[in-house]
Amino acid sequence: MHFIIKRLWQWIKSLPGKPGGRKIWFPSSAGDYFVRMRGAQHYKREVGPPPPVLIWAFYSGFTSFIAIAVLGIIQRYGAAIKDHHLPFAIAPTGASAVLIFGVPSSPLAQPRNVIIGHMISALIGTFMHELFKHASNSFLWMPGALAVGISIGLMGLTNCYHPPAGATAFIAGYSLPDIQSVGWWFPLYPVLPIVIIMVCIGIILNNFSHVYPVYWFTPVHLSHPIANIPSAPTRSTEAKSTEIEDEEEKPHSEISPSTPNTSSSSSSSEYDNVQEKVIEQTTNDGDAERAWMQVRISELEKELNTLRQKYEKKTHYSGQ
């Protein structure tokens, strides 16, 4: 089994990304699909416009249904689970499904954050419960509060924030009835199998519509945009887009060279091209996954400012 998994992983790593070509949000081939599993930094192709909102809403709901259904089937028909009345599907799983299948491009939904975040919280919550297990009733409020607080701090130190993991720390710290029979095994069962199953289902299903995961271990800044989550335009988004367009149109209306200049006109065309890129990136992005696009937009804005300064200097000299 180990040999098969190793060979499969080597084959996936050997698959080339496909630069250029028509930009689409679904994989164009089996190789394209498997390359997405390696992470967005290995995927050389820019993913085109996201699917319509209605299609994405249906797809994310359907994929999350499949993930939770798999956990429910294991809970219902697993022989060892049934015989020993062990818990399997826990409440934080539903919250994790929202991130993994609803916003798969979010840093909070990446495998590293999901797995490490839940494991940290389960360990801290179990430790706090055991620490206060024999304390007086006056301190029964302490373990859950400490578990959540310490877990959030450790997730911050490891850069593995995953909000649903806070609920894992909460139920472990207070040792709710569903997990009392598990005790110290809670991090290894049911938390670890659950998060691995959720991430695996996310990798299998999300890559039909997105590049998931964006990264496996180390957060990366991408040099090319990946698929965004579609969202209906809001008033604030439209207002921001209008403001950006107004600001970028000012240099053309205020600066008018008195004499034509070849280098000035070429600089102006470069300025126009970069300006169009900035506006296109910002308006098409909407408010879905804006944090991921902000890196690329800031780079284009720096380039735009540089060209603007060159353009102003050349028009100033040509006017003299």
mmCIF file of C-alpha atoms in Angstrom:
data_model
loop_
_atom_site.group_PDB
_atom_site.id
_atom_site.type_symbol
_atom_site.label_atom_id
_atom_site.label_comp_id
_atom_site.label_asym_id
_atom_site.label_seq_id
_atom_site.Cartn_x
_atom_site.Cartn_y
_atom_site.Cartn_z
ATOM 1 C CA MET A 1 0.000 0.000 0.000
ATOM 2 C CA HIS A 2 2.837 2.369 0.893
ATOM 3 C CA PHE A 3 4.509 1.601 -2.437
ATOM 4 C CA ILE A 4 1.306 2.392 -4.374
ATOM 5 C CA ILE A 5 0.811 5.702 -2.570
ATOM 6 C CA LYS A 6 4.475 6.640 -3.112
ATOM 7 C CA ARG A 7 4.316 5.880 -6.841
ATOM 8 C CA LEU A 8 1.042 7.772 -7.192
ATOM 9 C CA TRP A 9 2.544 10.830 -5.478
ATOM 10 C CA GLN A 10 5.640 10.674 -7.720
ATOM 11 C CA TRP A 11 3.401 10.560 -10.789
ATOM 12 C CA ILE A 12 1.392 13.555 -9.610
ATOM 13 C CA LYS A 13 4.618 15.523 -8.971
ATOM 14 C CA SER A 14 5.871 14.714 -12.477
ATOM 15 C CA LEU A 15 2.763 16.148 -14.140
ATOM 16 C CA PRO A 16 3.521 19.529 -15.736
ATOM 17 C CA GLY A 17 1.385 22.599 -15.207
ATOM 18 C CA LYS A 18 -0.139 23.995 -18.353
ATOM 19 C CA PRO A 19 0.824 27.634 -18.998
ATOM 20 C CA GLY A 20 -1.299 29.597 -21.428
ATOM 21 C CA GLY A 21 -4.389 28.255 -23.071
ATOM 22 C CA ARG A 22 -8.006 29.112 -22.485
ATOM 23 C CA LYS A 23 -8.738 30.140 -18.923
ATOM 24 C CA ILE A 24 -11.380 27.892 -17.388
ATOM 25 C CA TRP A 25 -12.406 27.190 -13.811
ATOM 26 C CA PHE A 26 -12.831 23.427 -14.232
ATOM 27 C CA PRO A 27 -9.899 21.082 -15.079
ATOM 28 C CA SER A 28 -9.342 20.597 -18.798
ATOM 29 C CA SER A 29 -7.923 17.069 -18.471
ATOM 30 C CA ALA A 30 -7.075 14.351 -15.960
ATOM 31 C CA GLY A 31 -3.503 15.644 -15.762
ATOM 32 C CA ASP A 32 -4.774 19.165 -15.151
ATOM 33 C CA TYR A 33 -6.988 17.847 -12.335
ATOM 34 C CA PHE A 34 -4.154 16.024 -10.562
ATOM 35 C CA VAL A 35 -1.731 18.937 -10.908
ATOM 36 C CA ARG A 36 -4.168 21.049 -8.905
ATOM 37 C CA MET A 37 -3.727 18.664 -5.967
ATOM 38 C CA ARG A 38 -0.062 19.658 -5.682
ATOM 39 C CA GLY A 39 -0.983 23.205 -4.692
ATOM 40 C CA ALA A 40 -1.470 26.514 -6.454
ATOM 41 C CA GLN A 41 2.266 27.331 -6.591
ATOM 42 C CA HIS A 42 2.775 24.310 -8.882
ATOM 43 C CA TYR A 43 -0.218 25.125 -11.064
ATOM 44 C CA LYS A 44 1.137 27.336 -13.864
ATOM 45 C CA ARG A 45 -2.170 28.072 -15.492
ATOM 46 C CA GLU A 46 -4.353 31.039 -14.568
ATOM 47 C CA VAL A 47 -7.829 29.859 -13.690
ATOM 48 C CA GLY A 48 -10.519 31.818 -15.477
ATOM 49 C CA PRO A 49 -13.702 33.439 -14.164
ATOM 50 C CA PRO A 50 -15.438 31.501 -11.390
ATOM 51 C CA PRO A 51 -18.693 29.629 -12.019
ATOM 52 C CA PRO A 52 -21.969 31.537 -11.641
ATOM 53 C CA VAL A 53 -23.137 32.137 -8.080
ATOM 54 C CA LEU A 54 -26.051 29.712 -8.361
ATOM 55 C CA ILE A 55 -23.841 26.895 -9.655
ATOM 56 C CA TRP A 56 -21.192 27.503 -6.993
ATOM 57 C CA ALA A 57 -23.800 27.630 -4.204
ATOM 58 C CA PHE A 58 -25.239 24.306 -5.344
ATOM 59 C CA TYR A 59 -21.816 22.706 -5.792
ATOM 60 C CA SER A 60 -20.437 23.785 -2.404
ATOM 61 C CA GLY A 61 -23.617 22.590 -0.692
ATOM 62 C CA PHE A 62 -23.513 19.269 -2.540
ATOM 63 C CA THR A 63 -19.836 18.610 -1.742
ATOM 64 C CA SER A 64 -20.283 19.450 1.943
ATOM 65 C CA PHE A 65 -23.293 17.098 2.007
ATOM 66 C CA ILE A 66 -21.115 14.288 0.650
ATOM 67 C CA ALA A 67 -18.397 14.918 3.257
ATOM 68 C CA ILE A 68 -20.767 14.952 6.232
ATOM 69 C CA ALA A 69 -22.678 11.981 4.805
ATOM 70 C CA VAL A 70 -19.466 9.932 4.663
ATOM 71 C CA LEU A 71 -18.817 10.665 8.346
ATOM 72 C CA GLY A 72 -22.410 9.791 9.196
ATOM 73 C CA ILE A 73 -22.202 6.483 7.327
ATOM 74 C CA ILE A 74 -18.998 5.585 9.184
ATOM 75 C CA GLN A 75 -20.705 6.487 12.468
ATOM 76 C CA ARG A 76 -23.767 4.397 11.609
ATOM 77 C CA TYR A 77 -22.225 1.308 10.059
ATOM 78 C CA GLY A 78 -18.720 1.123 11.532
ATOM 79 C CA ALA A 79 -18.633 -2.136 13.481
ATOM 80 C CA ALA A 80 -16.164 -1.049 16.177
ATOM 81 C CA ILE A 81 -17.912 2.289 16.586
ATOM 82 C CA LYS A 82 -21.321 0.642 16.999
ATOM 83 C CA ASP A 83 -20.101 -2.063 19.392
ATOM 84 C CA HIS A 84 -18.358 0.347 21.762
ATOM 85 C CA HIS A 85 -20.751 3.291 21.267
ATOM 86 C CA LEU A 86 -17.883 5.573 20.321
ATOM 87 C CA PRO A 87 -18.441 9.078 18.911
ATOM 88 C CA PHE A 88 -17.247 9.888 15.420
ATOM 89 C CA ALA A 89 -19.085 12.852 13.895
ATOM 90 C CA ILE A 90 -18.505 15.815 16.229
ATOM 91 C CA ALA A 91 -20.024 19.299 16.030
ATOM 92 C CA PRO A 92 -16.930 21.232 14.793
ATOM 93 C CA THR A 93 -16.977 19.089 11.651
ATOM 94 C CA GLY A 94 -19.891 21.083 10.240
ATOM 95 C CA ALA A 95 -18.046 24.363 10.746
ATOM 96 C CA SER A 96 -14.940 22.971 9.050
ATOM 97 C CA ALA A 97 -17.097 21.896 6.097
ATOM 98 C CA VAL A 98 -18.187 25.521 5.605
ATOM 99 C CA LEU A 99 -14.567 26.604 5.149
ATOM 100 C CA ILE A 100 -13.269 23.619 3.173
ATOM 101 C CA PHE A 101 -16.168 23.511 0.703
ATOM 102 C CA GLY A 102 -17.524 27.059 0.905
ATOM 103 C CA VAL A 103 -14.298 29.096 0.738
ATOM 104 C CA PRO A 104 -11.591 26.601 -0.309
ATOM 105 C CA SER A 105 -9.156 29.360 -1.343
ATOM 106 C CA SER A 106 -9.137 30.863 2.157
ATOM 107 C CA PRO A 107 -5.963 30.402 4.245
ATOM 108 C CA LEU A 108 -8.212 29.133 7.046
ATOM 109 C CA ALA A 109 -9.358 26.217 4.867
ATOM 110 C CA GLN A 110 -5.949 24.843 3.871
ATOM 111 C CA PRO A 111 -4.999 21.296 5.019
ATOM 112 C CA ARG A 112 -2.242 22.551 7.310
ATOM 113 C CA ASN A 113 -4.646 24.833 9.177
ATOM 114 C CA VAL A 114 -7.442 22.264 9.354
ATOM 115 C CA ILE A 115 -5.334 19.370 10.650
ATOM 116 C CA ILE A 116 -2.911 21.204 12.944
ATOM 117 C CA GLY A 117 -5.587 23.573 14.260
ATOM 118 C CA HIS A 118 -7.902 20.739 15.299
ATOM 119 C CA MET A 119 -5.072 18.641 16.757
ATOM 120 C CA ILE A 120 -3.723 21.506 18.875
ATOM 121 C CA SER A 121 -7.199 22.265 20.177
ATOM 122 C CA ALA A 122 -8.010 18.620 20.921
ATOM 123 C CA LEU A 123 -4.751 18.141 22.840
ATOM 124 C CA ILE A 124 -5.128 21.327 24.879
ATOM 125 C CA GLY A 125 -8.817 20.676 25.569
ATOM 126 C CA THR A 126 -8.179 17.110 26.734
ATOM 127 C CA PHE A 127 -5.284 18.220 28.928
ATOM 128 C CA MET A 128 -7.367 20.941 30.570
ATOM 129 C CA HIS A 129 -10.216 18.532 31.240
ATOM 130 C CA GLU A 130 -7.892 16.025 32.908
ATOM 131 C CA LEU A 131 -6.228 18.813 34.884
ATOM 132 C CA PHE A 132 -9.519 20.040 36.366
ATOM 133 C CA LYS A 133 -11.296 16.683 36.483
ATOM 134 C CA HIS A 134 -11.091 16.416 40.265
ATOM 135 C CA ALA A 135 -11.409 20.129 41.015
ATOM 136 C CA SER A 136 -14.315 21.490 43.025
ATOM 137 C CA ASN A 137 -17.496 22.646 41.331
ATOM 138 C CA SER A 138 -16.338 26.250 41.735
ATOM 139 C CA PHE A 139 -13.731 25.699 38.996
ATOM 140 C CA LEU A 140 -15.796 23.745 36.469
ATOM 141 C CA TRP A 141 -15.947 26.818 34.235
ATOM 142 C CA MET A 142 -12.148 26.946 33.915
ATOM 143 C CA PRO A 143 -11.106 24.061 31.614
ATOM 144 C CA GLY A 144 -13.183 25.068 28.589
ATOM 145 C CA ALA A 145 -12.213 28.735 28.841
ATOM 146 C CA LEU A 146 -8.516 27.952 29.233
ATOM 147 C CA ALA A 147 -8.632 25.382 26.441
ATOM 148 C CA VAL A 148 -10.104 27.820 23.922
ATOM 149 C CA GLY A 149 -7.803 30.681 24.914
ATOM 150 C CA ILE A 150 -4.590 28.653 24.889
ATOM 151 C CA SER A 151 -5.548 26.906 21.644
ATOM 152 C CA ILE A 152 -6.097 30.215 19.869
ATOM 153 C CA GLY A 153 -2.729 31.454 21.115
ATOM 154 C CA LEU A 154 -0.929 28.333 19.883
ATOM 155 C CA MET A 155 -2.712 28.478 16.531
ATOM 156 C CA GLY A 156 -1.455 32.038 16.211
ATOM 157 C CA LEU A 157 2.129 31.047 17.051
ATOM 158 C CA THR A 158 2.068 28.247 14.479
ATOM 159 C CA ASN A 159 0.139 30.317 11.900
ATOM 160 C CA CYS A 160 -2.523 27.601 11.768
ATOM 161 C CA TYR A 161 -5.716 29.486 12.534
ATOM 162 C CA HIS A 162 -8.830 27.401 11.931
ATOM 163 C CA PRO A 163 -11.944 28.844 13.660
ATOM 164 C CA PRO A 164 -13.859 25.531 13.996
ATOM 165 C CA ALA A 165 -10.928 24.196 16.025
ATOM 166 C CA GLY A 166 -12.016 26.529 18.821
ATOM 167 C CA ALA A 167 -15.162 24.421 19.159
ATOM 168 C CA THR A 168 -12.991 21.293 19.374
ATOM 169 C CA ALA A 169 -11.112 22.807 22.318
ATOM 170 C CA PHE A 170 -14.416 23.823 23.906
ATOM 171 C CA ILE A 171 -16.071 20.387 23.812
ATOM 172 C CA ALA A 172 -12.851 18.680 24.921
ATOM 173 C CA GLY A 173 -12.285 21.102 27.792
ATOM 174 C CA TYR A 174 -15.793 20.684 29.145
ATOM 175 C CA SER A 175 -15.815 16.963 28.218
ATOM 176 C CA LEU A 176 -19.321 16.969 26.823
ATOM 177 C CA PRO A 177 -21.206 13.647 27.099
ATOM 178 C CA ASP A 178 -20.362 12.550 23.550
ATOM 179 C CA ILE A 179 -16.636 12.330 24.275
ATOM 180 C CA GLN A 180 -16.477 11.323 27.939
ATOM 181 C CA SER A 181 -15.871 7.678 27.004
ATOM 182 C CA VAL A 182 -12.813 8.565 24.903
ATOM 183 C CA GLY A 183 -10.674 10.493 27.383
ATOM 184 C CA TRP A 184 -7.031 10.961 26.366
ATOM 185 C CA TRP A 185 -7.702 9.272 23.020
ATOM 186 C CA PHE A 186 -9.843 12.187 21.852
ATOM 187 C CA PRO A 187 -7.089 13.849 19.709
ATOM 188 C CA LEU A 188 -6.282 10.557 17.943
ATOM 189 C CA TYR A 189 -9.884 9.391 17.825
ATOM 190 C CA PRO A 190 -12.146 10.829 16.566
ATOM 191 C CA VAL A 191 -10.453 14.167 15.738
ATOM 192 C CA LEU A 192 -7.523 13.005 13.575
ATOM 193 C CA PRO A 193 -9.506 10.566 11.361
ATOM 194 C CA ILE A 194 -12.277 13.123 10.897
ATOM 195 C CA VAL A 195 -10.020 15.959 9.738
ATOM 196 C CA ILE A 196 -8.046 13.666 7.417
ATOM 197 C CA ILE A 197 -11.262 12.397 5.821
ATOM 198 C CA MET A 198 -12.594 15.954 5.431
ATOM 199 C CA VAL A 199 -9.373 17.193 3.819
ATOM 200 C CA CYS A 200 -9.185 14.194 1.465
ATOM 201 C CA ILE A 201 -12.782 14.691 0.323
ATOM 202 C CA GLY A 202 -12.049 18.399 -0.122
ATOM 203 C CA ILE A 203 -9.040 17.632 -2.327
ATOM 204 C CA ILE A 204 -11.029 15.174 -4.446
ATOM 205 C CA LEU A 205 -14.120 17.353 -4.951
ATOM 206 C CA ASN A 206 -12.851 20.941 -4.766
ATOM 207 C CA ASN A 207 -10.385 20.506 -7.616
ATOM 208 C CA PHE A 208 -13.246 20.188 -10.072
ATOM 209 C CA SER A 209 -13.942 23.883 -9.478
ATOM 210 C CA HIS A 210 -10.859 25.356 -7.743
ATOM 211 C CA VAL A 211 -7.194 24.782 -7.076
ATOM 212 C CA TYR A 212 -7.172 23.098 -3.668
ATOM 213 C CA PRO A 213 -5.101 23.208 -1.630
ATOM 214 C CA VAL A 214 -3.541 26.585 -2.294
ATOM 215 C CA TYR A 215 -0.547 25.288 -0.317
ATOM 216 C CA TRP A 216 0.237 22.203 1.735
ATOM 217 C CA PHE A 217 2.709 23.296 4.392
ATOM 218 C CA THR A 218 4.085 26.796 3.837
ATOM 219 C CA PRO A 219 1.873 29.803 2.982
ATOM 220 C CA VAL A 220 2.842 31.223 -0.406
ATOM 221 C CA HIS A 221 2.263 34.437 -2.343
ATOM 222 C CA LEU A 222 1.138 33.481 -5.821
ATOM 223 C CA SER A 223 2.447 35.196 -8.946
ATOM 224 C CA HIS A 224 -0.790 34.376 -10.773
ATOM 225 C CA PRO A 225 -4.419 34.478 -9.649
ATOM 226 C CA ILE A 226 -6.317 31.317 -8.818
ATOM 227 C CA ALA A 227 -10.051 30.747 -8.968
ATOM 228 C CA ASN A 228 -12.172 33.061 -6.856
ATOM 229 C CA ILE A 229 -15.384 32.295 -5.050
ATOM 230 C CA PRO A 230 -18.239 33.919 -6.973
ATOM 231 C CA SER A 231 -20.366 36.395 -5.072
ATOM 232 C CA ALA A 232 -23.125 38.811 -5.896
ATOM 233 C CA PRO A 233 -21.856 42.417 -6.290
ATOM 234 C CA THR A 234 -22.496 44.602 -3.276
ATOM 235 C CA ARG A 235 -22.916 48.347 -3.038
ATOM 236 C CA SER A 236 -19.584 48.737 -1.253
ATOM 237 C CA THR A 237 -17.787 46.724 -3.931
ATOM 238 C CA GLU A 238 -19.303 48.783 -6.751
ATOM 239 C CA ALA A 239 -18.438 52.023 -4.951
ATOM 240 C CA LYS A 240 -14.811 50.930 -4.496
ATOM 241 C CA SER A 241 -14.557 49.992 -8.160
ATOM 242 C CA THR A 242 -15.950 53.396 -9.190
ATOM 243 C CA GLU A 243 -13.479 55.209 -6.918
ATOM 244 C CA ILE A 244 -10.539 53.285 -8.371
ATOM 245 C CA GLU A 245 -11.638 54.032 -11.923
ATOM 246 C CA ASP A 246 -12.043 57.757 -11.116
ATOM 247 C CA GLU A 247 -8.607 57.942 -9.479
ATOM 248 C CA GLU A 248 -6.879 56.182 -12.343
ATOM 249 C CA GLU A 249 -8.544 58.406 -14.975
ATOM 250 C CA LYS A 250 -7.260 61.634 -13.389
ATOM 251 C CA PRO A 251 -3.724 61.616 -14.898
ATOM 252 C CA HIS A 252 -5.182 61.421 -18.424
ATOM 253 C CA SER A 253 -7.492 64.378 -17.942
ATOM 254 C CA GLU A 254 -5.100 66.581 -15.982
ATOM 255 C CA ILE A 255 -1.859 65.945 -17.890
ATOM 256 C CA SER A 256 -1.806 66.902 -21.552
ATOM 257 C CA PRO A 257 1.602 67.098 -23.285
ATOM 258 C CA SER A 258 2.069 70.241 -25.411
ATOM 259 C CA THR A 259 4.293 68.543 -27.979
ATOM 260 C CA PRO A 260 4.180 64.950 -29.147
ATOM 261 C CA ASN A 261 6.993 62.713 -27.981
ATOM 262 C CA THR A 262 7.627 59.112 -29.025
ATOM 263 C CA SER A 263 9.015 57.914 -25.701
ATOM 264 C CA SER A 264 6.213 59.738 -23.889
ATOM 265 C CA SER A 265 3.531 58.022 -25.967
ATOM 266 C CA SER A 266 5.083 54.571 -25.418
ATOM 267 C CA SER A 267 5.247 55.226 -21.685
ATOM 268 C CA SER A 268 1.615 56.337 -21.803
ATOM 269 C CA SER A 269 0.572 53.107 -23.516
ATOM 270 C CA GLU A 270 2.405 51.088 -20.857
ATOM 271 C CA TYR A 271 0.663 53.176 -18.224
ATOM 272 C CA ASP A 272 -2.721 52.449 -19.843
ATOM 273 C CA ASN A 273 -2.047 48.717 -19.972
ATOM 274 C CA VAL A 274 -1.094 48.509 -16.308
ATOM 275 C CA GLN A 275 -4.045 50.722 -15.377
ATOM 276 C CA GLU A 276 -6.444 48.391 -17.164
ATOM 277 C CA LYS A 277 -4.920 45.397 -15.379
ATOM 278 C CA VAL A 278 -5.422 47.012 -11.970
ATOM 279 C CA ILE A 279 -9.034 47.950 -12.680
ATOM 280 C CA GLU A 280 -9.784 44.543 -14.190
ATOM 281 C CA GLN A 281 -8.222 42.680 -11.259
ATOM 282 C CA THR A 282 -10.088 44.796 -8.717
ATOM 283 C CA THR A 283 -13.532 44.872 -10.327
ATOM 284 C CA ASN A 284 -13.569 41.203 -11.352
ATOM 285 C CA ASP A 285 -12.430 40.110 -7.926
ATOM 286 C CA GLY A 286 -15.486 41.473 -6.114
ATOM 287 C CA ASP A 287 -15.321 40.872 -2.418
ATOM 288 C CA ALA A 288 -14.660 37.135 -2.733
ATOM 289 C CA GLU A 289 -11.189 36.111 -1.639
ATOM 290 C CA ARG A 290 -9.952 39.748 -1.837
ATOM 291 C CA ALA A 291 -7.140 38.974 0.563
ATOM 292 C CA TRP A 292 -5.560 36.553 -1.887
ATOM 293 C CA MET A 293 -5.820 38.965 -4.799
ATOM 294 C CA GLN A 294 -4.457 41.896 -2.788
ATOM 295 C CA VAL A 295 -0.865 40.718 -3.200
ATOM 296 C CA ARG A 296 -1.105 40.778 -6.990
ATOM 297 C CA ILE A 297 -2.989 44.085 -7.014
ATOM 298 C CA SER A 298 -0.362 45.774 -4.811
ATOM 299 C CA GLU A 299 2.385 44.668 -7.220
ATOM 300 C CA LEU A 300 0.484 46.125 -10.163
ATOM 301 C CA GLU A 301 -0.127 49.364 -8.266
ATOM 302 C CA LYS A 302 3.614 49.756 -7.621
ATOM 303 C CA GLU A 303 4.298 49.259 -11.306
ATOM 304 C CA LEU A 304 1.542 51.728 -12.124
ATOM 305 C CA ASN A 305 3.001 54.405 -9.824
ATOM 306 C CA THR A 306 6.453 53.966 -11.386
ATOM 307 C CA LEU A 307 5.093 54.388 -14.907
ATOM 308 C CA ARG A 308 2.998 57.355 -13.813
ATOM 309 C CA GLN A 309 6.098 59.138 -12.486
ATOM 310 C CA LYS A 310 8.007 58.432 -15.709
ATOM 311 C CA TYR A 311 5.087 59.687 -17.769
ATOM 312 C CA GLU A 312 4.797 62.927 -15.779
ATOM 313 C CA LYS A 313 8.547 63.626 -16.047
ATOM 314 C CA LYS A 314 8.627 63.064 -19.796
ATOM 315 C CA THR A 315 5.552 65.199 -20.452
ATOM 316 C CA HIS A 316 7.046 67.929 -18.247
ATOM 317 C CA TYR A 317 10.325 67.955 -20.201
ATOM 318 C CA SER A 318 8.565 67.815 -23.570
ATOM 319 C CA GLY A 319 6.411 70.786 -22.553
ATOM 320 C CA GLN A 320 9.518 72.854 -21.813
#
